[in-house]
Short mmCIF file of C-alpha atoms in Angstrom, two decimals:
data_model
loop_
_atom_site.label_atom_id
_atom_site.label_comp_id
_atom_site.label_asym_id
_atom_site.label_seq_id
_atom_site.Cartn_x
_atom_site.Cartn_y
_atom_site.Cartn_z
CA MET A 27 -87.57 -154.09 -40.66
CA LYS A 28 -87.40 -152.45 -37.25
CA PRO A 29 -90.54 -150.38 -36.55
CA ALA A 30 -90.03 -146.61 -36.39
CA GLU A 31 -89.72 -145.24 -32.90
CA LYS A 32 -92.77 -143.28 -31.79
CA PRO A 33 -92.16 -139.59 -31.05
CA HIS A 34 -91.65 -138.71 -27.40
CA VAL A 35 -94.24 -136.48 -25.70
CA LEU A 36 -94.16 -135.12 -22.17
CA ILE A 37 -97.51 -135.15 -20.37
CA ALA A 38 -97.57 -132.28 -17.87
CA TYR A 39 -101.37 -132.40 -17.62
CA PRO A 40 -103.50 -135.29 -18.92
CA LEU A 41 -106.31 -135.22 -21.45
CA ARG A 42 -109.59 -137.04 -20.90
CA PRO A 43 -109.01 -140.81 -20.46
CA ARG A 44 -110.09 -142.02 -23.91
CA PHE A 45 -107.93 -139.33 -25.53
CA MET A 46 -104.99 -140.42 -23.41
CA GLU A 47 -105.42 -143.85 -24.99
CA VAL A 48 -105.15 -142.22 -28.42
CA LEU A 49 -101.94 -140.46 -27.37
CA LYS A 50 -100.55 -143.71 -25.94
CA ALA A 51 -101.11 -145.47 -29.26
CA ARG A 52 -99.35 -142.77 -31.29
CA TYR A 53 -96.58 -141.52 -29.04
CA THR A 54 -94.15 -142.55 -26.33
CA LEU A 55 -95.53 -140.76 -23.28
CA HIS A 56 -93.52 -139.47 -20.34
CA ARG A 57 -95.95 -138.85 -17.46
CA LEU A 58 -94.68 -135.84 -15.57
CA ASP A 59 -98.19 -135.47 -14.14
CA LEU A 60 -97.85 -138.83 -12.35
CA ALA A 61 -94.17 -138.68 -11.43
CA THR A 62 -93.20 -138.69 -7.77
CA ASP A 63 -89.71 -137.45 -8.68
CA LYS A 64 -90.39 -134.86 -11.35
CA GLY A 65 -86.78 -133.75 -11.54
CA ALA A 66 -85.62 -137.28 -12.36
CA LEU A 67 -88.29 -137.68 -15.00
CA LEU A 68 -87.37 -134.40 -16.66
CA GLU A 69 -83.71 -135.40 -16.64
CA MET A 70 -84.62 -138.55 -18.56
CA ALA A 71 -87.34 -137.14 -20.83
CA GLY A 72 -86.05 -133.63 -21.45
CA PRO A 73 -83.49 -134.52 -24.12
CA VAL A 74 -85.99 -136.57 -26.18
CA CYS A 75 -89.35 -134.78 -25.81
CA THR A 76 -89.89 -132.27 -28.59
CA ALA A 77 -93.54 -131.73 -27.58
CA MET A 78 -95.57 -131.67 -24.42
CA VAL A 79 -99.23 -131.64 -23.43
CA VAL A 80 -99.95 -129.00 -20.82
CA ASN A 81 -102.85 -127.01 -19.38
CA GLY A 82 -103.36 -123.52 -18.01
CA HIS A 83 -103.29 -124.91 -14.47
CA VAL A 84 -99.62 -125.89 -14.85
CA ALA A 85 -96.84 -123.38 -14.23
CA VAL A 86 -94.32 -123.45 -17.08
CA ASP A 87 -91.43 -121.12 -16.35
CA ALA A 88 -87.81 -120.76 -17.40
CA ALA A 89 -86.66 -123.29 -14.81
CA MET A 90 -88.99 -125.97 -16.18
CA LEU A 91 -88.04 -125.14 -19.76
CA ASP A 92 -84.36 -125.52 -18.81
CA GLY A 93 -85.17 -129.18 -18.24
CA LEU A 94 -86.71 -129.51 -21.71
CA PRO A 95 -83.92 -128.52 -24.10
CA ALA A 96 -85.49 -130.33 -27.10
CA LEU A 97 -88.97 -128.85 -26.68
CA LYS A 98 -90.50 -127.18 -29.74
CA LEU A 99 -94.25 -127.45 -29.06
CA ALA A 100 -96.42 -127.01 -25.97
CA ALA A 101 -99.95 -128.16 -26.79
CA CYS A 102 -102.19 -126.58 -24.15
CA SER A 103 -105.54 -128.31 -23.62
CA SER A 104 -107.19 -125.19 -22.17
CA ALA A 105 -107.99 -121.75 -23.50
CA GLY A 106 -106.16 -119.89 -20.75
CA PHE A 107 -102.40 -120.07 -20.25
CA ASP A 108 -101.85 -117.48 -17.52
CA MET A 109 -99.26 -119.63 -15.70
CA ILE A 110 -97.22 -120.29 -18.84
CA ASP A 111 -94.34 -117.93 -19.60
CA LEU A 112 -95.18 -117.24 -23.24
CA GLU A 113 -92.43 -114.67 -23.67
CA GLU A 114 -89.81 -117.15 -22.51
CA MET A 115 -91.23 -119.85 -24.79
CA SER A 116 -91.09 -117.51 -27.77
CA ARG A 117 -87.52 -116.55 -26.93
CA ARG A 118 -86.55 -120.22 -27.01
CA GLY A 119 -88.40 -120.93 -30.26
CA ILE A 120 -91.15 -122.98 -28.62
CA THR A 121 -94.66 -122.68 -30.04
CA LEU A 122 -97.72 -122.72 -27.78
CA THR A 123 -101.12 -123.86 -29.02
CA ASN A 124 -104.38 -123.62 -27.08
CA THR A 125 -108.01 -124.69 -27.45
CA SER A 126 -109.99 -121.47 -27.12
CA VAL A 127 -111.85 -122.03 -30.40
CA ALA A 128 -113.28 -125.29 -29.05
CA LEU A 129 -115.08 -123.75 -26.08
CA VAL A 130 -116.56 -120.56 -27.51
CA ASN A 131 -120.21 -121.60 -27.54
CA ASP A 132 -120.42 -123.11 -24.07
CA VAL A 133 -118.62 -120.17 -22.45
CA ALA A 134 -120.82 -117.68 -24.30
CA ASP A 135 -123.90 -119.63 -23.22
CA MET A 136 -122.72 -119.48 -19.61
CA ALA A 137 -122.21 -115.71 -19.81
CA VAL A 138 -125.82 -115.33 -20.90
CA LEU A 139 -127.01 -117.79 -18.26
CA LEU A 140 -125.19 -115.90 -15.50
CA MET A 141 -126.53 -112.59 -16.79
CA LEU A 142 -130.13 -113.79 -16.71
CA ALA A 143 -129.76 -115.71 -13.45
CA ALA A 144 -128.29 -112.69 -11.68
CA ARG A 145 -130.85 -110.21 -12.95
CA ARG A 146 -133.84 -112.51 -12.38
CA ARG A 147 -132.42 -113.76 -9.03
CA LEU A 148 -132.78 -117.37 -10.11
CA VAL A 149 -130.97 -118.94 -7.14
CA GLU A 150 -133.04 -116.98 -4.62
CA CYS A 151 -136.24 -117.79 -6.49
CA ASP A 152 -135.36 -121.48 -6.48
CA ALA A 153 -134.89 -121.33 -2.70
CA HIS A 154 -138.17 -119.42 -2.37
CA VAL A 155 -140.03 -122.32 -3.94
CA ARG A 156 -138.10 -125.16 -2.25
CA SER A 157 -138.33 -123.68 1.24
CA GLY A 158 -142.07 -123.15 1.17
CA ASP A 159 -141.66 -119.37 1.40
CA TRP A 160 -143.91 -119.01 -1.65
CA THR A 161 -146.77 -120.34 0.50
CA ARG A 162 -145.75 -118.62 3.73
CA LYS A 163 -144.59 -115.25 2.38
CA GLY A 164 -146.29 -114.95 -0.99
CA MET A 165 -144.91 -113.99 -4.37
CA PHE A 166 -141.19 -113.26 -4.74
CA PRO A 167 -140.28 -109.57 -5.19
CA LEU A 168 -140.01 -108.17 -8.70
CA THR A 169 -136.65 -108.58 -10.45
CA MET A 170 -134.77 -106.87 -13.32
CA SER A 171 -135.52 -107.15 -17.03
CA THR A 172 -132.79 -107.77 -19.62
CA ALA A 173 -134.34 -107.22 -23.06
CA GLY A 174 -133.82 -103.69 -24.35
CA LYS A 175 -130.85 -103.03 -22.06
CA ARG A 176 -127.27 -102.16 -23.01
CA ALA A 177 -124.69 -104.96 -22.89
CA GLY A 178 -121.08 -103.82 -22.72
CA ILE A 179 -118.56 -106.53 -23.59
CA LEU A 180 -115.00 -106.15 -22.40
CA GLY A 181 -112.88 -108.15 -24.86
CA LEU A 182 -114.44 -108.76 -28.26
CA GLY A 183 -112.48 -111.86 -29.23
CA ASN A 184 -114.12 -115.11 -30.32
CA ILE A 185 -115.95 -115.56 -27.03
CA GLY A 186 -116.88 -111.89 -26.77
CA LEU A 187 -118.32 -111.94 -30.28
CA ALA A 188 -120.33 -115.06 -29.48
CA ILE A 189 -121.71 -113.35 -26.36
CA ALA A 190 -122.54 -110.27 -28.43
CA ARG A 191 -124.47 -112.32 -30.99
CA ARG A 192 -126.51 -113.98 -28.25
CA CYS A 193 -127.25 -110.69 -26.51
CA GLU A 194 -128.16 -109.03 -29.80
CA ALA A 195 -130.64 -111.82 -30.54
CA MET A 196 -132.22 -111.17 -27.13
CA GLY A 197 -132.84 -107.53 -27.97
CA LEU A 198 -129.90 -105.89 -26.21
CA LYS A 199 -127.87 -103.03 -27.65
CA ILE A 200 -124.17 -103.95 -27.85
CA GLY A 201 -121.08 -101.94 -27.02
CA TYR A 202 -117.52 -103.12 -26.45
CA SER A 203 -114.08 -102.13 -25.31
CA GLY A 204 -110.66 -103.53 -26.14
CA ARG A 205 -107.18 -102.46 -27.12
CA ASN A 206 -108.43 -101.23 -30.51
CA PRO A 207 -111.68 -101.09 -32.48
CA LYS A 208 -112.44 -104.31 -34.35
CA PRO A 209 -112.55 -103.90 -38.14
CA GLY A 210 -115.89 -104.80 -39.65
CA VAL A 211 -117.73 -104.59 -36.31
CA ASN A 212 -120.67 -102.21 -36.10
CA TYR A 213 -121.10 -102.25 -32.33
CA ASP A 214 -120.36 -99.05 -30.38
CA TYR A 215 -116.70 -98.88 -29.34
CA PHE A 216 -115.47 -97.37 -26.07
CA GLY A 217 -111.84 -96.56 -25.47
CA ASP A 218 -111.65 -97.76 -21.86
CA PRO A 219 -113.60 -100.00 -19.45
CA ALA A 220 -114.96 -97.10 -17.36
CA ALA A 221 -116.50 -95.44 -20.41
CA LEU A 222 -118.04 -98.77 -21.45
CA ALA A 223 -119.38 -99.38 -17.95
CA SER A 224 -120.88 -95.90 -17.76
CA TRP A 225 -122.81 -96.61 -20.98
CA ALA A 226 -123.81 -100.21 -20.13
CA ASP A 227 -126.51 -101.74 -17.98
CA ILE A 228 -124.69 -105.08 -18.05
CA LEU A 229 -120.91 -105.43 -18.23
CA LEU A 230 -119.72 -108.82 -19.52
CA VAL A 231 -116.02 -109.57 -19.10
CA ALA A 232 -114.44 -111.85 -21.72
CA THR A 233 -110.90 -110.51 -21.93
CA PRO A 234 -107.80 -112.70 -21.46
CA GLY A 235 -106.19 -112.93 -18.04
CA GLY A 236 -102.57 -112.18 -17.25
CA ALA A 237 -100.56 -109.23 -16.00
CA GLY A 238 -101.89 -106.86 -18.66
CA THR A 239 -105.50 -107.13 -17.47
CA THR A 240 -105.06 -107.53 -13.70
CA GLY A 241 -107.57 -105.36 -11.81
CA LEU A 242 -109.00 -103.94 -15.04
CA ILE A 243 -112.48 -103.95 -13.48
CA SER A 244 -111.69 -101.47 -10.73
CA ALA A 245 -113.77 -99.59 -8.18
CA THR A 246 -113.95 -96.76 -10.72
CA VAL A 247 -115.38 -99.09 -13.37
CA LEU A 248 -117.89 -100.58 -10.93
CA ASP A 249 -119.04 -97.13 -9.83
CA ALA A 250 -119.47 -96.22 -13.49
CA LEU A 251 -121.64 -99.31 -13.98
CA GLY A 252 -123.91 -98.03 -11.23
CA PRO A 253 -126.56 -99.25 -8.78
CA GLN A 254 -128.75 -100.84 -11.47
CA GLY A 255 -125.82 -102.53 -13.19
CA THR A 256 -124.87 -106.20 -13.55
CA LEU A 257 -121.32 -107.54 -13.81
CA VAL A 258 -120.69 -110.92 -15.49
CA ASN A 259 -117.20 -112.43 -15.52
CA VAL A 260 -116.32 -115.52 -17.58
CA SER A 261 -112.66 -114.58 -18.15
CA ARG A 262 -110.28 -114.75 -15.16
CA GLY A 263 -110.75 -113.74 -11.55
CA SER A 264 -107.64 -111.57 -11.73
CA VAL A 265 -109.34 -109.20 -14.18
CA VAL A 266 -111.64 -107.94 -11.42
CA ASP A 267 -110.53 -106.09 -8.29
CA GLU A 268 -112.37 -108.54 -6.08
CA ALA A 269 -112.23 -106.43 -2.91
CA ALA A 270 -113.79 -103.55 -4.85
CA LEU A 271 -116.45 -105.90 -6.25
CA ILE A 272 -117.35 -107.19 -2.79
CA ALA A 273 -117.70 -103.63 -1.51
CA ALA A 274 -119.79 -102.56 -4.52
CA LEU A 275 -122.17 -105.52 -4.14
CA ARG A 276 -122.41 -105.10 -0.39
CA ASP A 277 -123.05 -101.36 -0.56
CA GLY A 278 -125.48 -101.51 -3.49
CA ARG A 279 -123.20 -99.57 -5.80
CA ILE A 280 -123.93 -102.25 -8.39
CA ALA A 281 -127.07 -104.38 -8.36
CA ASN A 282 -125.69 -107.87 -8.85
CA ALA A 283 -123.06 -110.07 -10.44
CA GLY A 284 -122.74 -113.46 -12.11
CA LEU A 285 -119.30 -115.05 -11.77
CA ASP A 286 -117.64 -118.14 -13.17
CA VAL A 287 -114.14 -117.16 -12.00
CA TYR A 288 -112.56 -115.88 -8.79
CA LEU A 289 -109.31 -114.47 -7.51
CA ASN A 290 -108.70 -117.51 -5.30
CA GLU A 291 -109.85 -120.81 -6.78
CA PRO A 292 -111.24 -123.18 -5.65
CA ASP A 293 -111.62 -121.26 -2.38
CA PRO A 294 -113.22 -117.87 -3.15
CA ASP A 295 -113.37 -115.13 -0.56
CA PRO A 296 -116.14 -116.01 1.94
CA GLU A 297 -117.18 -112.35 1.98
CA LEU A 298 -118.03 -112.73 -1.69
CA THR A 299 -119.79 -116.08 -1.45
CA ALA A 300 -121.93 -114.86 1.48
CA LEU A 301 -123.48 -112.06 -0.57
CA PRO A 302 -127.06 -112.70 -1.76
CA ASN A 303 -126.74 -110.61 -4.93
CA VAL A 304 -124.04 -112.68 -6.64
CA THR A 305 -124.69 -115.83 -8.68
CA LEU A 306 -121.78 -118.28 -8.55
CA PHE A 307 -120.51 -120.97 -10.92
CA PRO A 308 -117.34 -123.05 -10.22
CA HIS A 309 -115.09 -122.00 -13.15
CA HIS A 310 -116.91 -124.54 -15.26
CA ALA A 311 -118.22 -122.54 -18.21
CA SER A 312 -116.55 -124.91 -20.67
CA GLY A 313 -117.43 -127.93 -18.54
CA THR A 314 -119.60 -129.98 -20.85
CA GLU A 315 -118.84 -133.44 -22.18
CA GLU A 316 -118.95 -132.18 -25.75
CA THR A 317 -116.66 -129.20 -25.28
CA ARG A 318 -114.09 -131.02 -23.18
CA ASP A 319 -113.95 -133.71 -25.87
CA ARG A 320 -113.38 -131.03 -28.52
CA MET A 321 -110.62 -129.48 -26.42
CA SER A 322 -108.84 -132.83 -26.04
CA GLN A 323 -109.20 -133.61 -29.73
CA LEU A 324 -107.84 -130.22 -30.76
CA THR A 325 -104.82 -130.78 -28.52
CA ILE A 326 -104.15 -134.09 -30.28
CA ASP A 327 -104.73 -132.51 -33.69
CA ASN A 328 -102.05 -129.91 -32.94
CA LEU A 329 -99.62 -132.63 -31.86
CA ASP A 330 -100.35 -134.68 -34.97
CA ALA A 331 -99.84 -131.65 -37.21
CA PHE A 332 -96.55 -130.84 -35.51
CA PHE A 333 -95.10 -134.31 -35.94
CA ALA A 334 -96.37 -134.52 -39.53
CA GLY A 335 -94.66 -131.24 -40.39
CA LYS A 336 -97.98 -129.55 -41.15
CA PRO A 337 -99.21 -126.10 -40.03
CA LEU A 338 -100.45 -125.98 -36.44
CA LEU A 339 -104.19 -125.46 -36.07
CA THR A 340 -104.25 -122.94 -33.21
CA PRO A 341 -100.83 -121.38 -32.57
CA VAL A 342 -100.70 -118.64 -29.93
CA ASN A 343 -97.21 -117.25 -30.63
#
């Protein structure tokens, strides 16, 4: 008996190597990510690929989807999908899945790490010891406490809730802002980011990116946060008006910031990176071996469910 043909899957962005081996064993792969002539590959693969593996770093627009007439599933291996036209996918009956549930803990941990590092000036203190300034200049200046302060979380989704739980355990009072109050949540709710910032000592941003949240952290919000305030961003660089943030940090209108994301990646504004009161991380909050493995596995699990005719694990639309 002739063996059944393996389903065809377009690879627009690869998974980790050992997970690519799993995909290779189960599916016929069409490597758009490696193709020198992407148009020719799409012309060949488009009519047969009902699923693709993609990532938030890949632009998927109507023109690309025109070349994939059989596509029914886009399994995204990242949490974010800012460059993917979700509305167009939905219009064409294509389902998007993502992996946000796989990275909640590491991203929440990084938000707390950036909060503490910014307020306690960890990077500067490290340099103070390494340079010998501790001997030459004496004890480092006093820094800012965190326990007992007010943590305002912008975006109380899975990651925001995980940040809230960590902050609550550290003795912070929690408030949040979002489109609507969350049912069953006892934290203080604020109707807009400026009101939350005015209440908070620390503003932690965990809202999705995209057009709807661009510039949400404005000069007005930063001024509301105030000269003793800390901004932490583990969402997307586009959520913050970066020029306003640079000015606020430079002028002392907020105390400090801890950032994992930037408007221009991987080349952030040098005016931002030159400031001493900002702690920087290279958009790597989910960047642990364990979490990246979970993200790859969840991508495969969604593909397997799709081809088995079972419910998808993490549909977005």
